[in-house]
PDB file of C-alpha atoms and ligand atoms in Angstrom:
ATOM      1  CA  MET L  94      -1.112 -14.821 -23.772  1.00  0.00           C
ATOM      2  CA  LYS L  95       0.373 -14.114 -20.106  1.00  0.00           C
ATOM      3  CA  ARG L  96       3.535 -12.002 -19.955  1.00  0.00           C
ATOM      4  CA  LEU L  97       6.632 -13.458 -17.786  1.00  0.00           C
ATOM      5  CA  VAL L  98       9.936 -11.534 -17.038  1.00  0.00           C
ATOM      6  CA  VAL L  99      12.733 -13.770 -15.744  1.00  0.00           C
ATOM      7  CA  PHE L 100      15.830 -12.433 -13.599  1.00  0.00           C
ATOM      8  CA  ALA L 101      18.666 -14.881 -13.645  1.00  0.00           C
ATOM      9  CA  SER L 102      22.455 -14.552 -12.873  1.00  0.00           C
ATOM     10  CA  GLY L 103      23.773 -17.932 -13.786  1.00  0.00           C
ATOM     11  CA  SER L 104      23.143 -20.931 -16.006  1.00  0.00           C
ATOM     12  CA  GLY L 105      19.416 -20.426 -16.620  1.00  0.00           C
ATOM     13  CA  SER L 106      18.322 -23.925 -17.074  1.00  0.00           C
ATOM     14  CA  ASN L 107      15.052 -23.015 -15.108  1.00  0.00           C
ATOM     15  CA  ALA L 108      14.646 -19.916 -17.360  1.00  0.00           C
ATOM     16  CA  GLN L 109      14.986 -22.383 -20.422  1.00  0.00           C
ATOM     17  CA  ARG L 110      12.573 -24.907 -18.793  1.00  0.00           C
ATOM     18  CA  VAL L 111       9.863 -22.457 -18.092  1.00  0.00           C
ATOM     19  CA  ALA L 112      10.198 -20.764 -21.637  1.00  0.00           C
ATOM     20  CA  GLU L 113       9.854 -24.328 -23.254  1.00  0.00           C
ATOM     21  CA  TYR L 114       7.006 -25.309 -21.055  1.00  0.00           C
ATOM     22  CA  PHE L 115       4.782 -22.430 -22.094  1.00  0.00           C
ATOM     23  CA  LYS L 116       5.998 -22.522 -25.603  1.00  0.00           C
ATOM     24  CA  GLU L 117       4.449 -25.811 -25.930  1.00  0.00           C
ATOM     25  CA  LYS L 118       1.364 -24.523 -24.074  1.00  0.00           C
ATOM     26  CA  GLY L 119       0.814 -21.506 -25.777  1.00  0.00           C
ATOM     27  CA  THR L 120      -0.581 -19.783 -22.659  1.00  0.00           C
ATOM     28  CA  ALA L 121       2.432 -17.578 -21.582  1.00  0.00           C
ATOM     29  CA  ARG L 122       5.765 -16.535 -22.750  1.00  0.00           C
ATOM     30  CA  ILE L 123       8.870 -14.805 -21.464  1.00  0.00           C
ATOM     31  CA  ILE L 124       9.040 -11.487 -22.904  1.00  0.00           C
ATOM     32  CA  GLY L 125      12.553 -10.589 -21.372  1.00  0.00           C
ATOM     33  CA  ILE L 126      15.550 -12.269 -19.601  1.00  0.00           C
ATOM     34  CA  TYR L 127      17.232  -9.724 -17.255  1.00  0.00           C
ATOM     35  CA  CYS L 128      20.849 -10.614 -16.047  1.00  0.00           C
ATOM     36  CA  ASN L 129      23.305  -8.928 -13.765  1.00  0.00           C
ATOM     37  CA  ARG L 130      26.423 -10.839 -15.413  1.00  0.00           C
ATOM     38  CA  SER L 131      27.447 -10.202 -19.015  1.00  0.00           C
ATOM     39  CA  ASP L 132      29.129 -13.776 -18.926  1.00  0.00           C
ATOM     40  CA  ALA L 133      26.106 -15.860 -17.556  1.00  0.00           C
ATOM     41  CA  TYR L 134      25.184 -18.702 -19.681  1.00  0.00           C
ATOM     42  CA  VAL L 135      21.548 -17.803 -19.601  1.00  0.00           C
ATOM     43  CA  LEU L 136      22.189 -15.042 -22.184  1.00  0.00           C
ATOM     44  CA  LYS L 137      23.303 -17.793 -24.647  1.00  0.00           C
ATOM     45  CA  ARG L 138      20.104 -19.730 -23.926  1.00  0.00           C
ATOM     46  CA  ALA L 139      18.094 -16.413 -24.302  1.00  0.00           C
ATOM     47  CA  GLU L 140      19.651 -15.924 -27.625  1.00  0.00           C
ATOM     48  CA  LYS L 141      19.028 -19.609 -28.819  1.00  0.00           C
ATOM     49  CA  MET L 142      15.317 -19.166 -27.685  1.00  0.00           C
ATOM     50  CA  ASP L 143      14.980 -15.744 -29.378  1.00  0.00           C
ATOM     51  CA  ILE L 144      14.120 -14.058 -26.119  1.00  0.00           C
ATOM     52  CA  PRO L 145      15.325 -10.441 -25.748  1.00  0.00           C
ATOM     53  CA  ALA L 146      17.864 -10.189 -22.929  1.00  0.00           C
ATOM     54  CA  VAL L 147      18.920  -7.082 -20.935  1.00  0.00           C
ATOM     55  CA  VAL L 148      22.311  -7.143 -18.865  1.00  0.00           C
ATOM     56  CA  PHE L 149      22.286  -4.578 -16.245  1.00  0.00           C
ATOM     57  CA  ASP L 150      24.637  -3.120 -13.609  1.00  0.00           C
ATOM     58  CA  LYS L 151      24.182  -1.956  -9.826  1.00  0.00           C
ATOM     59  CA  GLU L 152      23.585   1.492 -11.040  1.00  0.00           C
ATOM     60  CA  ALA L 153      20.854   0.774 -13.485  1.00  0.00           C
ATOM     61  CA  PHE L 154      19.108  -1.716 -10.952  1.00  0.00           C
ATOM     62  CA  PHE L 155      19.792  -0.208  -7.647  1.00  0.00           C
ATOM     63  CA  ARG L 156      20.484   3.440  -7.821  1.00  0.00           C
ATOM     64  CA  SER L 157      18.521   4.686 -10.865  1.00  0.00           C
ATOM     65  CA  GLU L 158      14.963   3.940 -11.995  1.00  0.00           C
ATOM     66  CA  GLU L 159      16.278   2.466 -15.324  1.00  0.00           C
ATOM     67  CA  ILE L 160      15.193  -1.202 -14.691  1.00  0.00           C
ATOM     68  CA  LEU L 161      11.938  -0.158 -13.055  1.00  0.00           C
ATOM     69  CA  ARG L 162      10.888   1.912 -16.110  1.00  0.00           C
ATOM     70  CA  ARG L 163      11.838  -0.771 -18.522  1.00  0.00           C
ATOM     71  CA  LEU L 164       9.849  -3.300 -16.306  1.00  0.00           C
ATOM     72  CA  GLU L 165       6.787  -0.916 -16.304  1.00  0.00           C
ATOM     73  CA  ALA L 166       7.001  -0.509 -19.985  1.00  0.00           C
ATOM     74  CA  LEU L 167       6.777  -4.488 -20.395  1.00  0.00           C
ATOM     75  CA  SER L 168       3.827  -4.586 -18.167  1.00  0.00           C
ATOM     76  CA  PRO L 169       4.523  -8.318 -17.081  1.00  0.00           C
ATOM     77  CA  ASP L 170       1.919 -10.464 -15.291  1.00  0.00           C
ATOM     78  CA  LEU L 171       4.629 -11.960 -13.245  1.00  0.00           C
ATOM     79  CA  ILE L 172       8.184 -11.347 -12.557  1.00  0.00           C
ATOM     80  CA  VAL L 173      10.102 -14.688 -11.882  1.00  0.00           C
ATOM     81  CA  LEU L 174      13.462 -14.789 -10.280  1.00  0.00           C
ATOM     82  CA  ALA L 175      15.310 -18.099 -11.319  1.00  0.00           C
ATOM     83  CA  GLY L 176      18.830 -18.227  -9.982  1.00  0.00           C
ATOM     84  CA  PHE L 177      19.076 -14.439  -9.519  1.00  0.00           C
ATOM     85  CA  LEU L 178      21.446 -13.461  -6.871  1.00  0.00           C
ATOM     86  CA  TRP L 179      20.797  -9.736  -6.193  1.00  0.00           C
ATOM     87  CA  LYS L 180      18.179  -8.544  -3.909  1.00  0.00           C
ATOM     88  CA  MET L 181      15.311  -6.954  -5.380  1.00  0.00           C
ATOM     89  CA  PRO L 182      15.103  -3.338  -4.715  1.00  0.00           C
ATOM     90  CA  ASP L 183      12.258  -1.807  -2.821  1.00  0.00           C
ATOM     91  CA  HIS L 184      11.299   0.499  -5.518  1.00  0.00           C
ATOM     92  CA  ILE L 185      10.793  -2.357  -7.998  1.00  0.00           C
ATOM     93  CA  LEU L 186       8.953  -4.491  -5.343  1.00  0.00           C
ATOM     94  CA  ARG L 187       6.528  -1.653  -4.751  1.00  0.00           C
ATOM     95  CA  ALA L 188       5.632  -1.411  -8.269  1.00  0.00           C
ATOM     96  CA  PHE L 189       4.821  -4.964  -8.674  1.00  0.00           C
ATOM     97  CA  PRO L 190       3.036  -6.045  -5.423  1.00  0.00           C
ATOM     98  CA  GLN L 191       2.422  -9.778  -5.407  1.00  0.00           C
ATOM     99  CA  LYS L 192       3.907 -10.172  -8.852  1.00  0.00           C
ATOM    100  CA  VAL L 193       7.368 -11.192  -7.805  1.00  0.00           C
ATOM    101  CA  ILE L 194       8.415 -14.845  -7.056  1.00  0.00           C
ATOM    102  CA  ASN L 195      11.505 -16.652  -6.462  1.00  0.00           C
ATOM    103  CA  ILE L 196      12.802 -20.209  -6.526  1.00  0.00           C
ATOM    104  CA  HIS L 197      14.987 -21.261  -3.594  1.00  0.00           C
ATOM    105  CA  PRO L 198      16.777 -24.880  -3.534  1.00  0.00           C
ATOM    106  CA  ALA L 199      15.775 -25.778   0.064  1.00  0.00           C
ATOM    107  CA  LEU L 200      12.831 -26.015   2.364  1.00  0.00           C
ATOM    108  CA  LEU L 201      12.592 -22.558   3.620  1.00  0.00           C
ATOM    109  CA  PRO L 202      12.569 -21.115   6.280  1.00  0.00           C
ATOM    110  CA  LYS L 203      15.619 -23.330   6.635  1.00  0.00           C
ATOM    111  CA  TYR L 204      18.800 -22.702   4.650  1.00  0.00           C
ATOM    112  CA  GLY L 205      17.616 -19.191   3.371  1.00  0.00           C
ATOM    113  CA  GLY L 206      18.886 -15.775   3.770  1.00  0.00           C
ATOM    114  CA  LYS L 207      21.895 -13.706   2.466  1.00  0.00           C
ATOM    115  CA  GLY L 208      24.677 -15.878   1.228  1.00  0.00           C
ATOM    116  CA  MET L 209      22.471 -19.054   0.899  1.00  0.00           C
ATOM    117  CA  TYR L 210      22.519 -19.724  -2.832  1.00  0.00           C
ATOM    118  CA  GLY L 211      23.530 -22.544  -5.160  1.00  0.00           C
ATOM    119  CA  ASP L 212      26.009 -25.121  -3.709  1.00  0.00           C
ATOM    120  CA  HIS L 213      26.262 -23.030  -0.223  1.00  0.00           C
ATOM    121  CA  VAL L 214      22.600 -24.213   0.347  1.00  0.00           C
ATOM    122  CA  HIS L 215      23.397 -27.954  -0.546  1.00  0.00           C
ATOM    123  CA  ARG L 216      26.496 -27.934   1.345  1.00  0.00           C
ATOM    124  CA  ALA L 217      24.807 -26.662   4.459  1.00  0.00           C
ATOM    125  CA  VAL L 218      22.110 -29.154   4.052  1.00  0.00           C
ATOM    126  CA  ILE L 219      24.419 -31.982   3.993  1.00  0.00           C
ATOM    127  CA  ALA L 220      26.752 -30.630   6.703  1.00  0.00           C
ATOM    128  CA  ALA L 221      23.631 -30.441   8.977  1.00  0.00           C
ATOM    129  CA  GLY L 222      22.888 -34.108   8.383  1.00  0.00           C
ATOM    130  CA  GLU L 223      19.435 -33.411   6.918  1.00  0.00           C
ATOM    131  CA  LYS L 224      17.485 -36.463   5.773  1.00  0.00           C
ATOM    132  CA  GLU L 225      15.448 -34.496   3.125  1.00  0.00           C
ATOM    133  CA  SER L 226      15.763 -31.189   1.266  1.00  0.00           C
ATOM    134  CA  GLY L 227      13.606 -29.819  -1.482  1.00  0.00           C
ATOM    135  CA  ILE L 228      12.524 -26.571  -3.120  1.00  0.00           C
ATOM    136  CA  SER L 229      10.403 -23.499  -2.124  1.00  0.00           C
ATOM    137  CA  VAL L 230       8.642 -21.131  -4.506  1.00  0.00           C
ATOM    138  CA  HIS L 231       7.806 -17.922  -2.712  1.00  0.00           C
ATOM    139  CA  TYR L 232       6.732 -14.475  -3.163  1.00  0.00           C
ATOM    140  CA  VAL L 233       9.512 -12.004  -2.780  1.00  0.00           C
ATOM    141  CA  ASN L 234       9.487  -9.222  -0.195  1.00  0.00           C
ATOM    142  CA  GLU L 235      12.139  -6.810   1.015  1.00  0.00           C
ATOM    143  CA  ARG L 236      13.828  -9.516   2.901  1.00  0.00           C
ATOM    144  CA  TYR L 237      15.852 -12.475   1.526  1.00  0.00           C
ATOM    145  CA  ASP L 238      13.737 -15.641   1.095  1.00  0.00           C
ATOM    146  CA  GLU L 239      11.101 -14.445   3.662  1.00  0.00           C
ATOM    147  CA  GLY L 240       7.952 -13.930   1.453  1.00  0.00           C
ATOM    148  CA  ALA L 241       4.943 -16.324   1.577  1.00  0.00           C
ATOM    149  CA  VAL L 242       5.637 -19.800   0.401  1.00  0.00           C
ATOM    150  CA  VAL L 243       3.418 -20.886  -2.617  1.00  0.00           C
ATOM    151  CA  LEU L 244       4.846 -24.518  -2.975  1.00  0.00           C
ATOM    152  CA  GLN L 245       7.337 -26.729  -1.455  1.00  0.00           C
ATOM    153  CA  ALA L 246       8.380 -30.067  -2.755  1.00  0.00           C
ATOM    154  CA  ARG L 247      10.653 -32.486  -1.212  1.00  0.00           C
ATOM    155  CA  CYS L 248      13.396 -35.094  -2.054  1.00  0.00           C
ATOM    156  CA  PRO L 249      15.421 -37.323  -0.035  1.00  0.00           C
ATOM    157  CA  VAL L 250      19.095 -36.285   1.011  1.00  0.00           C
ATOM    158  CA  MET L 251      21.180 -39.588   0.476  1.00  0.00           C
ATOM    159  CA  PRO L 252      24.092 -40.490   2.916  1.00  0.00           C
ATOM    160  CA  ASP L 253      26.630 -40.411   0.065  1.00  0.00           C
ATOM    161  CA  ASP L 254      25.265 -37.095  -1.430  1.00  0.00           C
ATOM    162  CA  THR L 255      27.705 -34.515  -2.516  1.00  0.00           C
ATOM    163  CA  PRO L 256      26.618 -30.803  -3.253  1.00  0.00           C
ATOM    164  CA  GLU L 257      26.589 -31.915  -6.965  1.00  0.00           C
ATOM    165  CA  THR L 258      24.333 -34.914  -6.587  1.00  0.00           C
ATOM    166  CA  LEU L 259      21.950 -33.270  -4.440  1.00  0.00           C
ATOM    167  CA  ALA L 260      21.899 -30.119  -6.687  1.00  0.00           C
ATOM    168  CA  LYS L 261      20.879 -32.495  -9.520  1.00  0.00           C
ATOM    169  CA  ARG L 262      17.969 -34.012  -7.553  1.00  0.00           C
ATOM    170  CA  ILE L 263      16.826 -30.523  -6.627  1.00  0.00           C
ATOM    171  CA  HIS L 264      17.000 -29.488 -10.246  1.00  0.00           C
ATOM    172  CA  ALA L 265      14.849 -32.355 -11.309  1.00  0.00           C
ATOM    173  CA  LEU L 266      12.246 -31.069  -8.737  1.00  0.00           C
ATOM    174  CA  GLU L 267      12.455 -27.545 -10.135  1.00  0.00           C
ATOM    175  CA  TYR L 268      11.952 -28.372 -13.585  1.00  0.00           C
ATOM    176  CA  ALA L 269       8.986 -30.426 -12.526  1.00  0.00           C
ATOM    177  CA  TYR L 270       7.222 -28.047 -10.371  1.00  0.00           C
ATOM    178  CA  PHE L 271       8.320 -24.595 -11.181  1.00  0.00           C
ATOM    179  CA  PRO L 272       6.578 -24.119 -14.506  1.00  0.00           C
ATOM    180  CA  VAL L 273       3.367 -25.579 -13.092  1.00  0.00           C
ATOM    181  CA  VAL L 274       3.427 -23.265 -10.043  1.00  0.00           C
ATOM    182  CA  ILE L 275       3.768 -20.341 -12.446  1.00  0.00           C
ATOM    183  CA  GLU L 276       0.949 -21.545 -14.270  1.00  0.00           C
ATOM    184  CA  GLN L 277      -1.164 -21.756 -11.183  1.00  0.00           C
ATOM    185  CA  ILE L 278      -0.263 -18.204 -10.068  1.00  0.00           C
ATOM    186  CA  LEU L 279      -1.129 -16.859 -13.469  1.00  0.00           C
ATOM    187  CA  GLY L 280      -4.551 -18.449 -12.991  1.00  0.00           C
ATOM    188  CA  LEU L 281      -3.961 -20.769 -16.053  1.00  0.00           C
ATOM    189  CA  LYS L 282      -4.329 -24.001 -14.262  1.00  0.00           C
ATOM    190  CA  ASN L 283      -6.758 -25.236 -11.615  1.00  0.00           C
ATOM    191  CA  HIS L 284      -5.237 -25.923  -8.324  1.00  0.00           C
ATOM    192  CA  SER L 285      -6.809 -29.284  -7.989  1.00  0.00           C
ATOM    193  CA  SER L 286      -6.059 -30.642 -11.344  1.00  0.00           C
ATOM    194  CA  ASP L 287      -2.362 -31.509 -10.982  1.00  0.00           C
TER     195      ASP L 287
HETATM  196  C1  LIG Z 751      18.355 -23.144  -8.832  1.00  0.00           C
HETATM  197  O1  LIG Z 751      18.752 -24.164  -8.163  1.00  0.00           O
HETATM  198  C2  LIG Z 751      17.463 -22.129  -7.999  1.00  0.00           C
HETATM  199  O2  LIG Z 751      16.620 -22.734  -7.177  1.00  0.00           O
HETATM  200  C3  LIG Z 751      18.440 -21.429  -7.448  1.00  0.00           C
HETATM  201  O3  LIG Z 751      19.641 -21.259  -8.264  1.00  0.00           O
HETATM  202  C4  LIG Z 751      19.660 -22.355  -9.225  1.00  0.00           C
HETATM  203  C5  LIG Z 751      19.591 -21.931 -10.539  1.00  0.00           C
HETATM  204  O4  LIG Z 751      19.786 -22.927 -11.513  1.00  0.00           O
HETATM  205  N1  LIG Z 751      17.859 -20.128  -6.900  1.00  0.00           N
HETATM  206  P1  LIG Z 751      19.689 -22.481 -13.204  1.00  0.00           P
HETATM  207  O5  LIG Z 751      20.409 -21.151 -13.289  1.00  0.00           O
HETATM  208  O6  LIG Z 751      18.184 -22.319 -13.321  1.00  0.00           O
HETATM  209  O7  LIG Z 751      20.214 -23.560 -13.956  1.00  0.00           O
END
């Protein structure tokens, strides 16, 4: 059984989707959900799914090695950022080379970087008059949204889209693709079989 750790800051619908997908498959499981906000809905989801959750602050994450030590003790096969809004510190990335991935709700390298998260992304895509948007799953390096892309999937941007309607379409793509990409990265699925 492969071991996943998920970092999330908000609702956590992707975290739940990934947890449920692998619960059904029985090939991997989320062994911890790490969250930087004590009021984030992902914590309620974690409780319902019986997944241990850890809430941490900047001190534990950036300035001490507390979270690093916890992660090392968990020995995850993959660390998955799913709507996680803090930058991964270098000391954690160095300890888990090629083992941290992120999902971004746009077609990188466009609409990435600091401040480009959630509705900010969708608003910018609509304001630029883009005809399509999508999702990017990528490895995480020390710069926001710049690691190697593993998968992109596309969807149209409709003329009457609002950030909310576009976000809904993007979330549907995320739910369809994210667990499958994770499965491929973990070597649980043949790349040519999807
Ligand atoms: C997703 O759109 C993800 O791409 C972005 O933040 C959103 C998180 O949604 N990074 P949720 O918390 O998984 O519902």
